[in-house]
mmCIF file of N, CA and C in Angstrom:
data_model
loop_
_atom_site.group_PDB
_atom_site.id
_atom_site.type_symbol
_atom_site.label_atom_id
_atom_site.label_comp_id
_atom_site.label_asym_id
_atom_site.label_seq_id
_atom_site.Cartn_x
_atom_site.Cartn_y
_atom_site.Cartn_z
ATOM 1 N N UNK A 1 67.153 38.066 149.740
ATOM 2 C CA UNK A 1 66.345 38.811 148.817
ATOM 3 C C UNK A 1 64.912 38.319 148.916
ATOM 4 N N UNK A 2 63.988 39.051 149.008
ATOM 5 C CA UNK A 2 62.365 38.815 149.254
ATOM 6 C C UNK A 2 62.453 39.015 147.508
ATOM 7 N N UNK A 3 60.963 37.926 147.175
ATOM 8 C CA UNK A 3 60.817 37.700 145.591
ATOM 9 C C UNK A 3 58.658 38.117 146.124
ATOM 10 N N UNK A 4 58.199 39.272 145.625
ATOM 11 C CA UNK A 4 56.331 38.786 146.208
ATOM 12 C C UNK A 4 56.125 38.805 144.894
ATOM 13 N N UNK A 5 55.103 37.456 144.335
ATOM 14 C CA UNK A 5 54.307 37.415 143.446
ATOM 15 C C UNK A 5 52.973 37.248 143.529
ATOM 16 N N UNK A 6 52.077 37.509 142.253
ATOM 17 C CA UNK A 6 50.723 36.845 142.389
ATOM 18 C C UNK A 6 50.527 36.431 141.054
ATOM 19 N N UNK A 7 50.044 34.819 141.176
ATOM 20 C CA UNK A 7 50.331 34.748 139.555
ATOM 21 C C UNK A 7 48.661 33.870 139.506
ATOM 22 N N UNK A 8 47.949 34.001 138.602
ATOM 23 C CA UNK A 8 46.492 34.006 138.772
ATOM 24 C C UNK A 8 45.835 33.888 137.148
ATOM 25 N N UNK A 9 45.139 32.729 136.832
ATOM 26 C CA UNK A 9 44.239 32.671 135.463
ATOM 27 C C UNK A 9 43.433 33.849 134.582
ATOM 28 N N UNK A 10 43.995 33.935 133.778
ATOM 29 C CA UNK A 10 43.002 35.329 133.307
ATOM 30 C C UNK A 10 40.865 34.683 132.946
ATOM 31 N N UNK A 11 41.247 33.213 132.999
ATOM 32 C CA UNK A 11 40.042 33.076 133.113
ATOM 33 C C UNK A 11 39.764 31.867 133.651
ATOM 34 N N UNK A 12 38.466 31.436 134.183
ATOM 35 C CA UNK A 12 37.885 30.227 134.677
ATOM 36 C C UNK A 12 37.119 29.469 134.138
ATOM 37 N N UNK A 13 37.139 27.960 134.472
ATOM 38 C CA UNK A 13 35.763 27.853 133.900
ATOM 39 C C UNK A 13 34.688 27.237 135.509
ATOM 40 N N UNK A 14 35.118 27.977 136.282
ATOM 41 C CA UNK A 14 33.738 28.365 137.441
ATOM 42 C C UNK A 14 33.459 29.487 137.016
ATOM 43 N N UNK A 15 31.931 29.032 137.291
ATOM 44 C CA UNK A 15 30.832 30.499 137.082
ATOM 45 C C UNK A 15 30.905 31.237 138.314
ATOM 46 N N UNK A 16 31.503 31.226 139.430
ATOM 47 C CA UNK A 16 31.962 32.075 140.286
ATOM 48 C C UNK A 16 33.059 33.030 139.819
ATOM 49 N N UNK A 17 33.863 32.481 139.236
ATOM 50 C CA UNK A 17 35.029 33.327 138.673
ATOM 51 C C UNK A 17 36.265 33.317 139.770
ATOM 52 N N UNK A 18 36.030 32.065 140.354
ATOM 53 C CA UNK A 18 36.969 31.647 141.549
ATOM 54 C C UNK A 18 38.147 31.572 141.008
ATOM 55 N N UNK A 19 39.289 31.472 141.600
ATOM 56 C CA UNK A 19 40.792 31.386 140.878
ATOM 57 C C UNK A 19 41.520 30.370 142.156
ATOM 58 N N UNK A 20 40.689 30.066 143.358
ATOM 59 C CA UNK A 20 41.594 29.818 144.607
ATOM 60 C C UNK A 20 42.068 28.292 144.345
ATOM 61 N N UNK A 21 41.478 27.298 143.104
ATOM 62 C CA UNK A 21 41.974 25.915 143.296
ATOM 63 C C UNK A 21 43.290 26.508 142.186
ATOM 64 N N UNK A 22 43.586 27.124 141.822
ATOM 65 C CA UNK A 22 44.730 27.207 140.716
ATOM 66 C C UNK A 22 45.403 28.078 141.397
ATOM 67 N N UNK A 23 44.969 29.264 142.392
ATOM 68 C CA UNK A 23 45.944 30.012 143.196
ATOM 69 C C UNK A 23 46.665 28.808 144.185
ATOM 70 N N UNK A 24 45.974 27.912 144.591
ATOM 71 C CA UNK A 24 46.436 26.437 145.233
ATOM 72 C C UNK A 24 47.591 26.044 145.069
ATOM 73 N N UNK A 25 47.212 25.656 143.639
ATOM 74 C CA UNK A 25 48.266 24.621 142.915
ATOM 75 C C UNK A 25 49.279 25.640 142.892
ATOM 76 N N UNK A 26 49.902 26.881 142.580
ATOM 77 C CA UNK A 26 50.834 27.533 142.421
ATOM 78 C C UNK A 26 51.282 27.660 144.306
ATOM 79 N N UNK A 27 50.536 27.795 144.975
ATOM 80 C CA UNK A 27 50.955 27.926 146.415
ATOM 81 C C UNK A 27 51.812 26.564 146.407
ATOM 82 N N UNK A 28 51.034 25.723 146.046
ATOM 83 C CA UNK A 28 51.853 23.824 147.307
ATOM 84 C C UNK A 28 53.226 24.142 146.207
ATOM 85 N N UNK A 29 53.156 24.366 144.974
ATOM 86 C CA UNK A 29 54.687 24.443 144.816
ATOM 87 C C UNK A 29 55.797 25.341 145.011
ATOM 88 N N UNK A 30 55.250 26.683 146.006
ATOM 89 C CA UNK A 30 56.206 27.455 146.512
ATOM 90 C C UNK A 30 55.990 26.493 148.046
ATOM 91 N N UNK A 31 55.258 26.106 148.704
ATOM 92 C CA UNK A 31 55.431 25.009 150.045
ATOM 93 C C UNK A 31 56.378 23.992 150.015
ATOM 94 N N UNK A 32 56.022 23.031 148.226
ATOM 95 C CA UNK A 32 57.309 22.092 148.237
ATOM 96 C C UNK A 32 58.466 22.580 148.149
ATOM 97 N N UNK A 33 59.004 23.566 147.812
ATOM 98 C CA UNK A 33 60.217 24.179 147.196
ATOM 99 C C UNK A 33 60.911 24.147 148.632
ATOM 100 N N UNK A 34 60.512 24.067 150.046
ATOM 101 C CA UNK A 34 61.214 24.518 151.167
ATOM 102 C C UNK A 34 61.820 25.956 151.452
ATOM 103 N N UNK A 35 61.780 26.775 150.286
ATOM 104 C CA UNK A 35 61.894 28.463 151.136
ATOM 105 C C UNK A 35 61.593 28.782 152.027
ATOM 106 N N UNK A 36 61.648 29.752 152.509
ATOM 107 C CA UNK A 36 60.987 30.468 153.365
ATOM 108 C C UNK A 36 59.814 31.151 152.628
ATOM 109 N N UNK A 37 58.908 31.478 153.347
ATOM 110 C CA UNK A 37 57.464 32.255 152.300
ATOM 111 C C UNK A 37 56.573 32.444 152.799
ATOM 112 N N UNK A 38 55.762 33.301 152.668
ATOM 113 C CA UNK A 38 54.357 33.734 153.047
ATOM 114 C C UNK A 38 53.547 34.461 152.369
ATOM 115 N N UNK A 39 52.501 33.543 152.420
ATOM 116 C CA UNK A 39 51.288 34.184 151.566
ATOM 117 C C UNK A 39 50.183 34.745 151.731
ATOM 118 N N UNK A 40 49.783 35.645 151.731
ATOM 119 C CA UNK A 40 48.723 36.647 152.235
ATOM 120 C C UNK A 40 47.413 36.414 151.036
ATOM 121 N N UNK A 41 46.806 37.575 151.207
ATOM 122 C CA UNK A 41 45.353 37.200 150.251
ATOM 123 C C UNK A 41 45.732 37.754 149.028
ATOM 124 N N UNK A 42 46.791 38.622 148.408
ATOM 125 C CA UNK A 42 47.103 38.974 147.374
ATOM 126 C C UNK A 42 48.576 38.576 146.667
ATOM 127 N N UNK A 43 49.599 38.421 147.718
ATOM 128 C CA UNK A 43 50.594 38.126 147.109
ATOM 129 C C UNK A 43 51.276 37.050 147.807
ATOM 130 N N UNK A 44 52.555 36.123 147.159
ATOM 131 C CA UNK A 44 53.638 34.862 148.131
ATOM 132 C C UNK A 44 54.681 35.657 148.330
ATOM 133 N N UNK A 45 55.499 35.682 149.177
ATOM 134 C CA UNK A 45 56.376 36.113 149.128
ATOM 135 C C UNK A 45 57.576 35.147 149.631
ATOM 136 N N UNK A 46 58.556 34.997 148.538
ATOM 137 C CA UNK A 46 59.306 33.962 149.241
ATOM 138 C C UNK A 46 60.646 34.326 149.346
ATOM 139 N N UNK A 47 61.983 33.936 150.256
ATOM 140 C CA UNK A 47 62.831 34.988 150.619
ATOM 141 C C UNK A 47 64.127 33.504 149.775
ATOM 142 N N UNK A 48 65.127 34.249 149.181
ATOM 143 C CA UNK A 48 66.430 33.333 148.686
ATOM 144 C C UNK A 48 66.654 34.101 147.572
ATOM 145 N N UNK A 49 67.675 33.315 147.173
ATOM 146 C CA UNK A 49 68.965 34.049 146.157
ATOM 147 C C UNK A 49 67.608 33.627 144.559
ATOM 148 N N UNK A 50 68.398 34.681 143.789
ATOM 149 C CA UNK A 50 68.005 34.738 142.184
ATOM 150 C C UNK A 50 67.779 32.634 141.914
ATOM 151 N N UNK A 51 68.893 32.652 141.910
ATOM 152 C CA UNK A 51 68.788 31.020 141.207
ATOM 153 C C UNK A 51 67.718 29.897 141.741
ATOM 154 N N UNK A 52 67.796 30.448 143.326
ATOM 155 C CA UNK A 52 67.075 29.965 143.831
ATOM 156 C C UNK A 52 65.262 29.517 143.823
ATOM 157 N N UNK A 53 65.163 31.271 143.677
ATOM 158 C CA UNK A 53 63.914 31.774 143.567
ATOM 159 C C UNK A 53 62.692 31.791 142.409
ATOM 160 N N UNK A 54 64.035 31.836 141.155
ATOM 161 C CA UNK A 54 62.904 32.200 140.111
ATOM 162 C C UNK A 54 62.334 31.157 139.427
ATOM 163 N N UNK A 55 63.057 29.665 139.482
ATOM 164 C CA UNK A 55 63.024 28.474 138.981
ATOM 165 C C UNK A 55 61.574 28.019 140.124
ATOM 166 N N UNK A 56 61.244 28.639 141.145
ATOM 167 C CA UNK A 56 60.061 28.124 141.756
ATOM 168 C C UNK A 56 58.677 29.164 141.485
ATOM 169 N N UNK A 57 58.637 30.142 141.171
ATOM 170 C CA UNK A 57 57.661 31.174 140.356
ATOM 171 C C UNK A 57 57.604 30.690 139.564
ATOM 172 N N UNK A 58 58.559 30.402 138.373
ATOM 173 C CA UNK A 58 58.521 29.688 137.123
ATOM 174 C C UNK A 58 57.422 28.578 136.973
ATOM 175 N N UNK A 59 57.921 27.621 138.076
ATOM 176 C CA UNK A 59 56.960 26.633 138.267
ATOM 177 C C UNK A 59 55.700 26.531 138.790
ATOM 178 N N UNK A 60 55.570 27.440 139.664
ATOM 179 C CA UNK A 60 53.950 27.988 140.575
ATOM 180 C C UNK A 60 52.986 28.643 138.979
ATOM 181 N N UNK A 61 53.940 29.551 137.797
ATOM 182 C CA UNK A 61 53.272 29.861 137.037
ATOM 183 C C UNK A 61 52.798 28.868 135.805
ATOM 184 N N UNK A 62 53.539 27.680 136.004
ATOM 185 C CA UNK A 62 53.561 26.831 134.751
ATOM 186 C C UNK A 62 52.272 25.796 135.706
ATOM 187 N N UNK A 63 52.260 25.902 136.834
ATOM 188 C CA UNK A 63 51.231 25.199 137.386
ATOM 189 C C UNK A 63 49.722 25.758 137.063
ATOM 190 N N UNK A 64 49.796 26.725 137.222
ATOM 191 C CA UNK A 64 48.340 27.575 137.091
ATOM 192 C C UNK A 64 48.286 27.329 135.146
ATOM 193 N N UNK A 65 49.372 27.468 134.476
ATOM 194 C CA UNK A 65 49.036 27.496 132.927
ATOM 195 C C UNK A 65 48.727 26.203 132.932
ATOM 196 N N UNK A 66 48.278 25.201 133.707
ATOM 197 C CA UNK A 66 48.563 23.924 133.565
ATOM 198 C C UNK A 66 46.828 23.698 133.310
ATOM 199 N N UNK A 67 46.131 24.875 134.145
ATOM 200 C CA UNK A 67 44.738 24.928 133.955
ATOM 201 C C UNK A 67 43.821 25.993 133.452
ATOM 202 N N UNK A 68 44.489 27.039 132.637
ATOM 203 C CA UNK A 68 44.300 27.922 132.009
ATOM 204 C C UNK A 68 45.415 28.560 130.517
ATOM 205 N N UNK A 69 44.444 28.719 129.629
ATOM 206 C CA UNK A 69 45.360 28.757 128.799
ATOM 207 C C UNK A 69 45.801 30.189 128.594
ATOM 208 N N UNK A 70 45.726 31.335 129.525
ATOM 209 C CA UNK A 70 46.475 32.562 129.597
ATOM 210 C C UNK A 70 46.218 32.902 131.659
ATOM 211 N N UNK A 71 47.829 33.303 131.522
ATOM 212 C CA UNK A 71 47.753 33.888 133.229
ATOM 213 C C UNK A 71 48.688 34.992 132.868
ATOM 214 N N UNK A 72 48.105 35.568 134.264
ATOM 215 C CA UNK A 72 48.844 36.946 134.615
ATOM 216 C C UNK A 72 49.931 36.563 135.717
ATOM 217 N N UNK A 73 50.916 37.296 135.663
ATOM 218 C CA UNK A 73 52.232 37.113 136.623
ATOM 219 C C UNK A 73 52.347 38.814 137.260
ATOM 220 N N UNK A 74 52.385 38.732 138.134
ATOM 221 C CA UNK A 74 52.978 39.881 138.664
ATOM 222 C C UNK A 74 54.488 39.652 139.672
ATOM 223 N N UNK A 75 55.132 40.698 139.993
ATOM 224 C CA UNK A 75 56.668 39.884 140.594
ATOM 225 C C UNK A 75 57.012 41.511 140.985
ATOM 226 N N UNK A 76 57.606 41.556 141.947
ATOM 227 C CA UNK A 76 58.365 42.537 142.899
ATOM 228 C C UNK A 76 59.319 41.941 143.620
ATOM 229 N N UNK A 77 60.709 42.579 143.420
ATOM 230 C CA UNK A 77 61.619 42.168 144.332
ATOM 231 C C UNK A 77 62.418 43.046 144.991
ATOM 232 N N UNK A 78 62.830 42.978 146.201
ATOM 233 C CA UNK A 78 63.563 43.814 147.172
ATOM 234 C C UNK A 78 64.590 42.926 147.283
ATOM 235 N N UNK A 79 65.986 43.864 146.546
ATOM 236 C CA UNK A 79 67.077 43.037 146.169
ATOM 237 C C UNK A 79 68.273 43.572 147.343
ATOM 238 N N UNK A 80 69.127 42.635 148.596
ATOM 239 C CA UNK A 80 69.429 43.461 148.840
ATOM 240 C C UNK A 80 70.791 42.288 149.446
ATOM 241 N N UNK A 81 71.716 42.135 148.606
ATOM 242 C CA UNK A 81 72.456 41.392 148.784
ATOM 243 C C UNK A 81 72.940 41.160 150.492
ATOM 244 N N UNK A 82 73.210 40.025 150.957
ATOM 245 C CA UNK A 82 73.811 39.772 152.141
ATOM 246 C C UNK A 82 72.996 39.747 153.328
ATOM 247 N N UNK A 83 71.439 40.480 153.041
ATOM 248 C CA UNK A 83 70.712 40.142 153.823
ATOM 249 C C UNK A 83 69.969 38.624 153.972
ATOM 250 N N UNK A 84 69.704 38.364 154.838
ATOM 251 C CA UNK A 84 68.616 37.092 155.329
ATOM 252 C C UNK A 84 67.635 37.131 156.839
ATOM 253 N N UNK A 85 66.493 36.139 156.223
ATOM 254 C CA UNK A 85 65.491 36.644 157.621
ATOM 255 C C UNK A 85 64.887 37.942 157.381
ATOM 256 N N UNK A 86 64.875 38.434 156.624
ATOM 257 C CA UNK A 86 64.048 39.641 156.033
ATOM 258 C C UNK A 86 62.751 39.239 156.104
ATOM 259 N N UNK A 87 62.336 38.384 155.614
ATOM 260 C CA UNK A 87 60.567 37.936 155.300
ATOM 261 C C UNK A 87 59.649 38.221 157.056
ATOM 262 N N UNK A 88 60.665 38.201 157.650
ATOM 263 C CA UNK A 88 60.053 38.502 159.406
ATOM 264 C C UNK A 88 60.735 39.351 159.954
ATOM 265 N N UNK A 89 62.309 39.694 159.437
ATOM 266 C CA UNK A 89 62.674 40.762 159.990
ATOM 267 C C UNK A 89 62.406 42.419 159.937
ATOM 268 N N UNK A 90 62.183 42.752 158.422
ATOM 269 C CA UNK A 90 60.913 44.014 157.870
ATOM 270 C C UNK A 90 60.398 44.102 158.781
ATOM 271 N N UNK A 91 59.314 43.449 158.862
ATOM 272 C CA UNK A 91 58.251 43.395 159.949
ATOM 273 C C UNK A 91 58.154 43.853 161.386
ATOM 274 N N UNK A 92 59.122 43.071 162.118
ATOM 275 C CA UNK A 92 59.788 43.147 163.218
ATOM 276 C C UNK A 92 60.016 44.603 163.510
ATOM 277 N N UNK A 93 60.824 44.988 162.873
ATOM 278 C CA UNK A 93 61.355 46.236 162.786
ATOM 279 C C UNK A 93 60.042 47.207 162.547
ATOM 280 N N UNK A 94 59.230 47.364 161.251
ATOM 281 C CA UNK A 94 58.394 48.174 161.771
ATOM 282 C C UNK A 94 57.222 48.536 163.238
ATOM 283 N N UNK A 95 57.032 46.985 163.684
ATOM 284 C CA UNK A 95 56.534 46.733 164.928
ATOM 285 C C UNK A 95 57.330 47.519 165.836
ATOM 286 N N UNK A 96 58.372 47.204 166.014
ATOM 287 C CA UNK A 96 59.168 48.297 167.026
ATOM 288 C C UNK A 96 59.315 49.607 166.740
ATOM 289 N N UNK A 97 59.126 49.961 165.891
ATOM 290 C CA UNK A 97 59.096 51.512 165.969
ATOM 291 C C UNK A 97 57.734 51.989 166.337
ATOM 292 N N UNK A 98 57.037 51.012 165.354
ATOM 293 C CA UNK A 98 55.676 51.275 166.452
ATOM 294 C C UNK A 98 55.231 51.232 167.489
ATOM 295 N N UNK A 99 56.069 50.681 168.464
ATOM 296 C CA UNK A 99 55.655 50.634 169.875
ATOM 297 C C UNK A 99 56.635 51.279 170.394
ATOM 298 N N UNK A 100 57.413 51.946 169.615
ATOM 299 C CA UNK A 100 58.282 53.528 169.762
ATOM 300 C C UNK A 100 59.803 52.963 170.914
ATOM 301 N N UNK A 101 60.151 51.414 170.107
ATOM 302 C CA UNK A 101 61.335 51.037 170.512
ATOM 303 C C UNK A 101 62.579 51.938 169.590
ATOM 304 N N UNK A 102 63.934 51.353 170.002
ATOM 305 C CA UNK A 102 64.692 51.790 169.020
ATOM 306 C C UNK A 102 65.089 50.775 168.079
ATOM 307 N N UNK A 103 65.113 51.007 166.914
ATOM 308 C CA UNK A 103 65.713 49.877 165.709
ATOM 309 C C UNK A 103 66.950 50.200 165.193
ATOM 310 N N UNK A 104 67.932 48.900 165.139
ATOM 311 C CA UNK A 104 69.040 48.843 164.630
ATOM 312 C C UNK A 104 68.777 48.750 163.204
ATOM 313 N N UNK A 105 68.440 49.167 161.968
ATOM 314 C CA UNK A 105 68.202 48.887 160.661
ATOM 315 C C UNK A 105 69.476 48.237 159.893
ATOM 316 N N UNK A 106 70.404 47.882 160.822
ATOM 317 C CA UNK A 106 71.528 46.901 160.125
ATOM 318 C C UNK A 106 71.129 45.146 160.780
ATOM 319 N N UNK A 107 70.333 45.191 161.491
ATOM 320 C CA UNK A 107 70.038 43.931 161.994
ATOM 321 C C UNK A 107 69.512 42.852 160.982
ATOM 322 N N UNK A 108 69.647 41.656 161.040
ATOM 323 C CA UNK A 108 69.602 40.742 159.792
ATOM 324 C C UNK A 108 70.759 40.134 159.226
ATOM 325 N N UNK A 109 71.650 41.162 159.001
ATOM 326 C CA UNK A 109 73.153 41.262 158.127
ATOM 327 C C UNK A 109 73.340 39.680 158.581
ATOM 328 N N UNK A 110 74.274 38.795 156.932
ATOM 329 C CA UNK A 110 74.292 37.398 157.660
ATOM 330 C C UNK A 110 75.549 37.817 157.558
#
């Protein structure tokens, strides 16, 4: 199951209005957690089971409240039991159709 969040200070106290040392601190604790994950410029996305997953958002968000006293959470999940390797396999797969291979869309299955 892929979990993408973005969880981010509703305010700063840089006069830039920077958020990236507290987007930080919520990143190194989806890094320590050992998932799988990737983070782009808007969202993490990290791939494992419910129990797994939400106890480390939890904590990426209690990190950022750690330096702001209101944050925003956002959370999307693509729930799809029995799959794994999704976080690169998605991907994969749209790449090949784009280069107008054929795709097995059962590939992944553990």
């Amino acid at each position: 199951m892929l979990f993408a969040f973005s969880v981010a200070p509703t305010s700063t106290a840089d006069d830039s209005a920077s958020m990236s040392r507290a987007v930080a601190d919520a990143v190194r604790v989806v890094r320590e957690s050992g998932l799988p994950h990737e983070t782009t410029s808007m969202f993490t996305t990290i791939e494992g089971e419910w129990d797994e997953v939400m106890p480390v958002i939890r904590a990426a968000t209690d990190a950022v409240l750690a330096v702001s006293p209101r944050v925003s959470l956002v959370l999307k999940a693509d729930l799809r039991p029995g799959r794994s390797g999704e976080l690169r396999g998605k991907v994969e797969r749209v790449e090949r159709h784009l280069a107008g291979g054929e795709v097995d869309d059962d590939e992944g299955r553990s």
